[in-house]
PDB file of C-alpha atoms in Angstrom:
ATOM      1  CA  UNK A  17       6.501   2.454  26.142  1.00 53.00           C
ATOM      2  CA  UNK A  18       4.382   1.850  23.255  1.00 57.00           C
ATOM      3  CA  UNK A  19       4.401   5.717  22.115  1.00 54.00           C
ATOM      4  CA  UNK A  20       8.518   5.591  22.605  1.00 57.00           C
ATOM      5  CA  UNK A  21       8.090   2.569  19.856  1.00 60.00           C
ATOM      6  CA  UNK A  22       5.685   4.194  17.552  1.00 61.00           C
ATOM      7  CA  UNK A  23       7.575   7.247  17.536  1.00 61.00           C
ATOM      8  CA  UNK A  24      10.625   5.453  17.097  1.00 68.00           C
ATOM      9  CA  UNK A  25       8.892   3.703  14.178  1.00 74.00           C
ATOM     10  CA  UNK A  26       9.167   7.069  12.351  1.00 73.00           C
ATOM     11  CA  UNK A  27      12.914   7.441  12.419  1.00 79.00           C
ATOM     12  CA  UNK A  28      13.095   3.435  11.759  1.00 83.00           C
ATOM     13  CA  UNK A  29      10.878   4.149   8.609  1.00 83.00           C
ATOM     14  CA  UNK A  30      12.632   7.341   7.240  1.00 83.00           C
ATOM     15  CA  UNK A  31      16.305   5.742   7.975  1.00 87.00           C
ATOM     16  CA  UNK A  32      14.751   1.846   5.934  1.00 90.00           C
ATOM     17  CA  UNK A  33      13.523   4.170   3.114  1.00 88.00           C
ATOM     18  CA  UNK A  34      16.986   6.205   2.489  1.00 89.00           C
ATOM     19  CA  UNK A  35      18.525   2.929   2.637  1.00 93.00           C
ATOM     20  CA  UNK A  36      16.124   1.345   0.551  1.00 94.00           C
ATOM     21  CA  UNK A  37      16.773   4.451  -2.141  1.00 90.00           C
ATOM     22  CA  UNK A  38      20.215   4.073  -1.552  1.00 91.00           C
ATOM     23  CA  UNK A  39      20.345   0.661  -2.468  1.00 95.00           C
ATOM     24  CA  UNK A  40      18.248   0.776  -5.770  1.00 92.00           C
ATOM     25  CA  UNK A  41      20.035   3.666  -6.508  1.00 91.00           C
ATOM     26  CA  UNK A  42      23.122   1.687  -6.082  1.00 93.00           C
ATOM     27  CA  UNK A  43      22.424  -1.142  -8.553  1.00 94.00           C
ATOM     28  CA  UNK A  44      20.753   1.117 -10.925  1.00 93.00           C
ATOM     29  CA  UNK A  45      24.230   3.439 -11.243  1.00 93.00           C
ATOM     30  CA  UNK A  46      26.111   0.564 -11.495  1.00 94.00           C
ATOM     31  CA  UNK A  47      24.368  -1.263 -14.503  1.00 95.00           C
ATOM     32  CA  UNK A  48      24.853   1.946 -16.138  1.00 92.00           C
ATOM     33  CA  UNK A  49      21.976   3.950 -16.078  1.00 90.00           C
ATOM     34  CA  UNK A  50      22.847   6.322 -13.645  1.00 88.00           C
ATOM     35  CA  UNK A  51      22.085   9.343 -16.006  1.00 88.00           C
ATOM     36  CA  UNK A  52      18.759   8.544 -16.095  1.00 88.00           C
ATOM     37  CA  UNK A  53      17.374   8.122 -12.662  1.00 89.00           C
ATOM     38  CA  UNK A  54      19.769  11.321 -11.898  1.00 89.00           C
ATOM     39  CA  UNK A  55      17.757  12.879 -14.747  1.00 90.00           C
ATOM     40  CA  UNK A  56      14.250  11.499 -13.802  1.00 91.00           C
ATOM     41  CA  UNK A  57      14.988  12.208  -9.975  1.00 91.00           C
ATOM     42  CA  UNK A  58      17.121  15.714  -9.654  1.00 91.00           C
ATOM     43  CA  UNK A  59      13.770  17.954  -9.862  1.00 92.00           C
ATOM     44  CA  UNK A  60      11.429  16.741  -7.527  1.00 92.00           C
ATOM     45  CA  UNK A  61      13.965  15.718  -5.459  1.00 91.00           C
ATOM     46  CA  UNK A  62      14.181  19.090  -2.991  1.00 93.00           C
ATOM     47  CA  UNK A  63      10.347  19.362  -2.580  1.00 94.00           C
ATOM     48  CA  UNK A  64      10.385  15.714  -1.728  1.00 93.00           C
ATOM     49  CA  UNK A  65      12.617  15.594   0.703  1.00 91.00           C
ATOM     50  CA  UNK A  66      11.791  18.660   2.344  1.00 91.00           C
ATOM     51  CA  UNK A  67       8.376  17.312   2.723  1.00 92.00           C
ATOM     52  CA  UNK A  68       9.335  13.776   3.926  1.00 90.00           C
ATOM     53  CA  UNK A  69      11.958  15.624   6.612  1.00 87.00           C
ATOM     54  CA  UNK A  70       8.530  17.794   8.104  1.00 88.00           C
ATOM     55  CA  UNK A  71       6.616  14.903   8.124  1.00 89.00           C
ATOM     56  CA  UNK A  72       8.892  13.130  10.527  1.00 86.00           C
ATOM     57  CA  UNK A  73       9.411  15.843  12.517  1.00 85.00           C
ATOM     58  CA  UNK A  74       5.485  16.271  13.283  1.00 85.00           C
ATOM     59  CA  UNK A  75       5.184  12.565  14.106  1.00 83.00           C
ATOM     60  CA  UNK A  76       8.219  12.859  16.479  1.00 82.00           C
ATOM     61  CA  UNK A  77       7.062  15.277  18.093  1.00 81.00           C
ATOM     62  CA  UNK A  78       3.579  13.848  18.334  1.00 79.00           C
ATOM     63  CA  UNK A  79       5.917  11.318  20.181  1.00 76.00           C
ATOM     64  CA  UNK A  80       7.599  13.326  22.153  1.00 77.00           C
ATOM     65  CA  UNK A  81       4.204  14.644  23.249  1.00 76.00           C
ATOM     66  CA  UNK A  82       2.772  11.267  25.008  1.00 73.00           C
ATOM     67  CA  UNK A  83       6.403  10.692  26.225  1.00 74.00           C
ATOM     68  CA  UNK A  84       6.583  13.854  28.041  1.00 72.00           C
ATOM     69  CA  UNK A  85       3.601  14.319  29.364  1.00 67.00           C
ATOM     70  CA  UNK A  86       4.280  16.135  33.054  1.00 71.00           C
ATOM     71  CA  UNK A  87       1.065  16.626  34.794  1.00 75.00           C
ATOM     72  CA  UNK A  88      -1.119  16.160  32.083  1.00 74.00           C
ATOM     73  CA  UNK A  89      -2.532  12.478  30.933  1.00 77.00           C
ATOM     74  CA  UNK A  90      -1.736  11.334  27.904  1.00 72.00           C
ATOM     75  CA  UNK A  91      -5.093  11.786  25.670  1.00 75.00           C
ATOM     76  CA  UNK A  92      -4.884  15.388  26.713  1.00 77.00           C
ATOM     77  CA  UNK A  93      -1.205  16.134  25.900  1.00 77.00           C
ATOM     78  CA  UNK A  94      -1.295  14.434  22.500  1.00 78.00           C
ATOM     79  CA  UNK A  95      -4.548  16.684  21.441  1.00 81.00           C
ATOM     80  CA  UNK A  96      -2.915  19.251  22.302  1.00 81.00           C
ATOM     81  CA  UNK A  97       0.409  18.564  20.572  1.00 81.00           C
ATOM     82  CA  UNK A  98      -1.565  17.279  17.310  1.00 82.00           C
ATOM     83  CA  UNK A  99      -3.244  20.693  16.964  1.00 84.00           C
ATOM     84  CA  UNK A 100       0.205  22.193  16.765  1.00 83.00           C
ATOM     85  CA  UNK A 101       1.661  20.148  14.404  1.00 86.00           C
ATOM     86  CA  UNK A 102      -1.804  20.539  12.141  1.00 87.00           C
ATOM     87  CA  UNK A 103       0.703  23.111  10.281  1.00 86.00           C
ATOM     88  CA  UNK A 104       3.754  20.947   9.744  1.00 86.00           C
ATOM     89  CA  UNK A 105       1.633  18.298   8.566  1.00 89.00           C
ATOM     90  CA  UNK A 106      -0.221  20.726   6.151  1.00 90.00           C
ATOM     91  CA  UNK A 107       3.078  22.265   5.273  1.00 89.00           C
ATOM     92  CA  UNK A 108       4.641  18.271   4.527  1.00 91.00           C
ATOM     93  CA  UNK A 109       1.478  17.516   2.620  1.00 94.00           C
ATOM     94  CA  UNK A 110       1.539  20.919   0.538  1.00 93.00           C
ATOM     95  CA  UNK A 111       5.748  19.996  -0.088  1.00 93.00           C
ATOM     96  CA  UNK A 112       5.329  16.289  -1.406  1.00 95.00           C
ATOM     97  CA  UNK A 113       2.084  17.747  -3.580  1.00 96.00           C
ATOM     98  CA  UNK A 114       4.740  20.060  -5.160  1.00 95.00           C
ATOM     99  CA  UNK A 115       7.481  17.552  -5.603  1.00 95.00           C
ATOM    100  CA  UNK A 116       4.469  14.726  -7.060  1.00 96.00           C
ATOM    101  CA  UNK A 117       3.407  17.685 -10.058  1.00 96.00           C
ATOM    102  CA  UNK A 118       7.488  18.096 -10.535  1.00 95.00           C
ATOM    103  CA  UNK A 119       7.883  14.173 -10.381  1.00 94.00           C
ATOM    104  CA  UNK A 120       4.629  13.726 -12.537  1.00 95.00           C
ATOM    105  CA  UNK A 121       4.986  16.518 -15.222  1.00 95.00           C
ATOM    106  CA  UNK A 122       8.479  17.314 -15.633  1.00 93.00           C
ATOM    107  CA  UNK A 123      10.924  14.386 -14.544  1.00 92.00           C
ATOM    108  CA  UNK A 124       9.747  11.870 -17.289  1.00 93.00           C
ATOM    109  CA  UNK A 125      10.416  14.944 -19.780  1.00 93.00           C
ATOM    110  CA  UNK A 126      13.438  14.316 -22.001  1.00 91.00           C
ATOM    111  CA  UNK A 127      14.959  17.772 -20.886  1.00 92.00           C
ATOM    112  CA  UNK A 128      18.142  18.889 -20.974  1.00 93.00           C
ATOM    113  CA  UNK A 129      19.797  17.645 -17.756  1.00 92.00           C
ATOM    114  CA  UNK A 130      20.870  21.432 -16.883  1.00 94.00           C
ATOM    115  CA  UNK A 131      16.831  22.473 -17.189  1.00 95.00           C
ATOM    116  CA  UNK A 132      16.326  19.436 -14.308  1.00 94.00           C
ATOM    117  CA  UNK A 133      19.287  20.628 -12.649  1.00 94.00           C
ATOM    118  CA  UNK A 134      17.933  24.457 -12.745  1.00 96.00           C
ATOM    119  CA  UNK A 135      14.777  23.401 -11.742  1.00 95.00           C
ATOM    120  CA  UNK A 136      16.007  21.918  -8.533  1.00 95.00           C
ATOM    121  CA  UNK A 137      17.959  24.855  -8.133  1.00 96.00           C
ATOM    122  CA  UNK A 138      14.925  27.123  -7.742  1.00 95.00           C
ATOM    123  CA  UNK A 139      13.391  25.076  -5.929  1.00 94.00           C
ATOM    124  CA  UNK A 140      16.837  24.924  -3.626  1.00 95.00           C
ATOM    125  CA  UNK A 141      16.112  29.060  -2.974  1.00 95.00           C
ATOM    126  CA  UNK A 142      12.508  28.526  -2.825  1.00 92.00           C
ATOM    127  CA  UNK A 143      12.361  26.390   0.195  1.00 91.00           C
ATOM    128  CA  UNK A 144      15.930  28.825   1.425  1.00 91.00           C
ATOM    129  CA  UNK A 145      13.205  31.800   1.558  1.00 89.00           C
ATOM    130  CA  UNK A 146      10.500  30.016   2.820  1.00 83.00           C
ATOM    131  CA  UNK A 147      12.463  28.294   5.821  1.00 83.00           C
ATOM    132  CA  UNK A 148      13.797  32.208   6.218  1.00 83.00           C
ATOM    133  CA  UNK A 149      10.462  33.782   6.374  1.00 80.00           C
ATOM    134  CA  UNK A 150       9.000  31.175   8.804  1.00 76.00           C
ATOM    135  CA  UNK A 151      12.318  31.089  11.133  1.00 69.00           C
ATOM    136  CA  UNK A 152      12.570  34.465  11.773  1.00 67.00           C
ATOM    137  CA  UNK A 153       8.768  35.159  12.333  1.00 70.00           C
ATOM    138  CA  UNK A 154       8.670  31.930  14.507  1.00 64.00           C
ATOM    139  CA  UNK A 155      11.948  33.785  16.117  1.00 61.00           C
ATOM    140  CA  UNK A 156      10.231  37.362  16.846  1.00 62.00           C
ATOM    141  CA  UNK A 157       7.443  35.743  18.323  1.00 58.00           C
ATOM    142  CA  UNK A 158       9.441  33.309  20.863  1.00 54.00           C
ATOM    143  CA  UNK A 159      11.784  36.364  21.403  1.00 56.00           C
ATOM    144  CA  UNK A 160       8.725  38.573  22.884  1.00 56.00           C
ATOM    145  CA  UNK A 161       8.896  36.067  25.476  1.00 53.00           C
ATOM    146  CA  UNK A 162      12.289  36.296  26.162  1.00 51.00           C
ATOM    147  CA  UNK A 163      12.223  38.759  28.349  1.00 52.00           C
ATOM    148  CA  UNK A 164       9.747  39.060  31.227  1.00 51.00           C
ATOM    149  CA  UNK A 165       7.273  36.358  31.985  1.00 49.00           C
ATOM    150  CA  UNK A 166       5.522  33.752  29.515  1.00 52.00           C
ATOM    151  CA  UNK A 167       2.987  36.498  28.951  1.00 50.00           C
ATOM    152  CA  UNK A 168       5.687  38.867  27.611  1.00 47.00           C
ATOM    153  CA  UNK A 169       5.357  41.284  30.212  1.00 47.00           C
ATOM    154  CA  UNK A 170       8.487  42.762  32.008  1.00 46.00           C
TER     155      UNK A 170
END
């Protein structure tokens, strides 16, 4: 029960901060200055959230993992589980290191908004073809499987 309430603790988190944002964001529009957190925010903001969204997926499943154990104990399904999400959390931590240079370098800038905008934009169709690239090679892998037995033979 304790791993169902950690785990949980990750969507509790991620849904408290997006309300949190929300909120600020909120009062911040409505005393008028809504131009410039759109400005300072509108760059980084893809990376960021991409990064945050893979980062609570890998702890969910790393909860999923000691929920769903089967046969094996616990200890032994959650080392197993961590060394598969090793990737997402490399891939989270490489995301938010992106969208902190954006958020550190460029957002304060006093660009024009449609450079931000652009910028966010890009990085829109970057994370488009990376997602693409790692879908459809985690897709022809799993589909060797597909038919035949788990060791792909028929």
């Amino acid at each position: 029960k304790k791993f169902f309430l950690d785990s949980m603790s990750d969507i509790y988190i991620i849904v408290f901060n997006a309300l949190t944002i929300g909120a600020v964001l909120a009062v911040v529009v409505t005393a008028g200055y809504g131009d410039n957190i759109f400005s300072f925010v509108i760059a980084h903001s893809v990376f960021e959230l991409f990064g945050i969204c893979i980062a609570g997926g890998a702890g969910l499943a790393l909860g999923l993992a000691v929920i769903q154990t089967g046969v094996k104990k616990k200890g032994v399904q959650l080392r197993e589980k961590a060394r598969e999400i090793v990737p997402l959390v490399l891939a989270a931590a490489f995301f938010i290191g992106i969208a902190a240079l954006i958020e550190g370098f460029i957002s304060p800038l006093a660009l024009p908004i449609f450079i931000k905008i652009l910028i966010a934009i890009i990085s829109l169709f970057v994370l488009i073809y990376y997602a693409s690239k790692f879908i459809v090679k985690r897709f022809l892998f799993l589909s060797q499987f597909h038919k035949g037995d788990k060791h792909g033979r028929t």
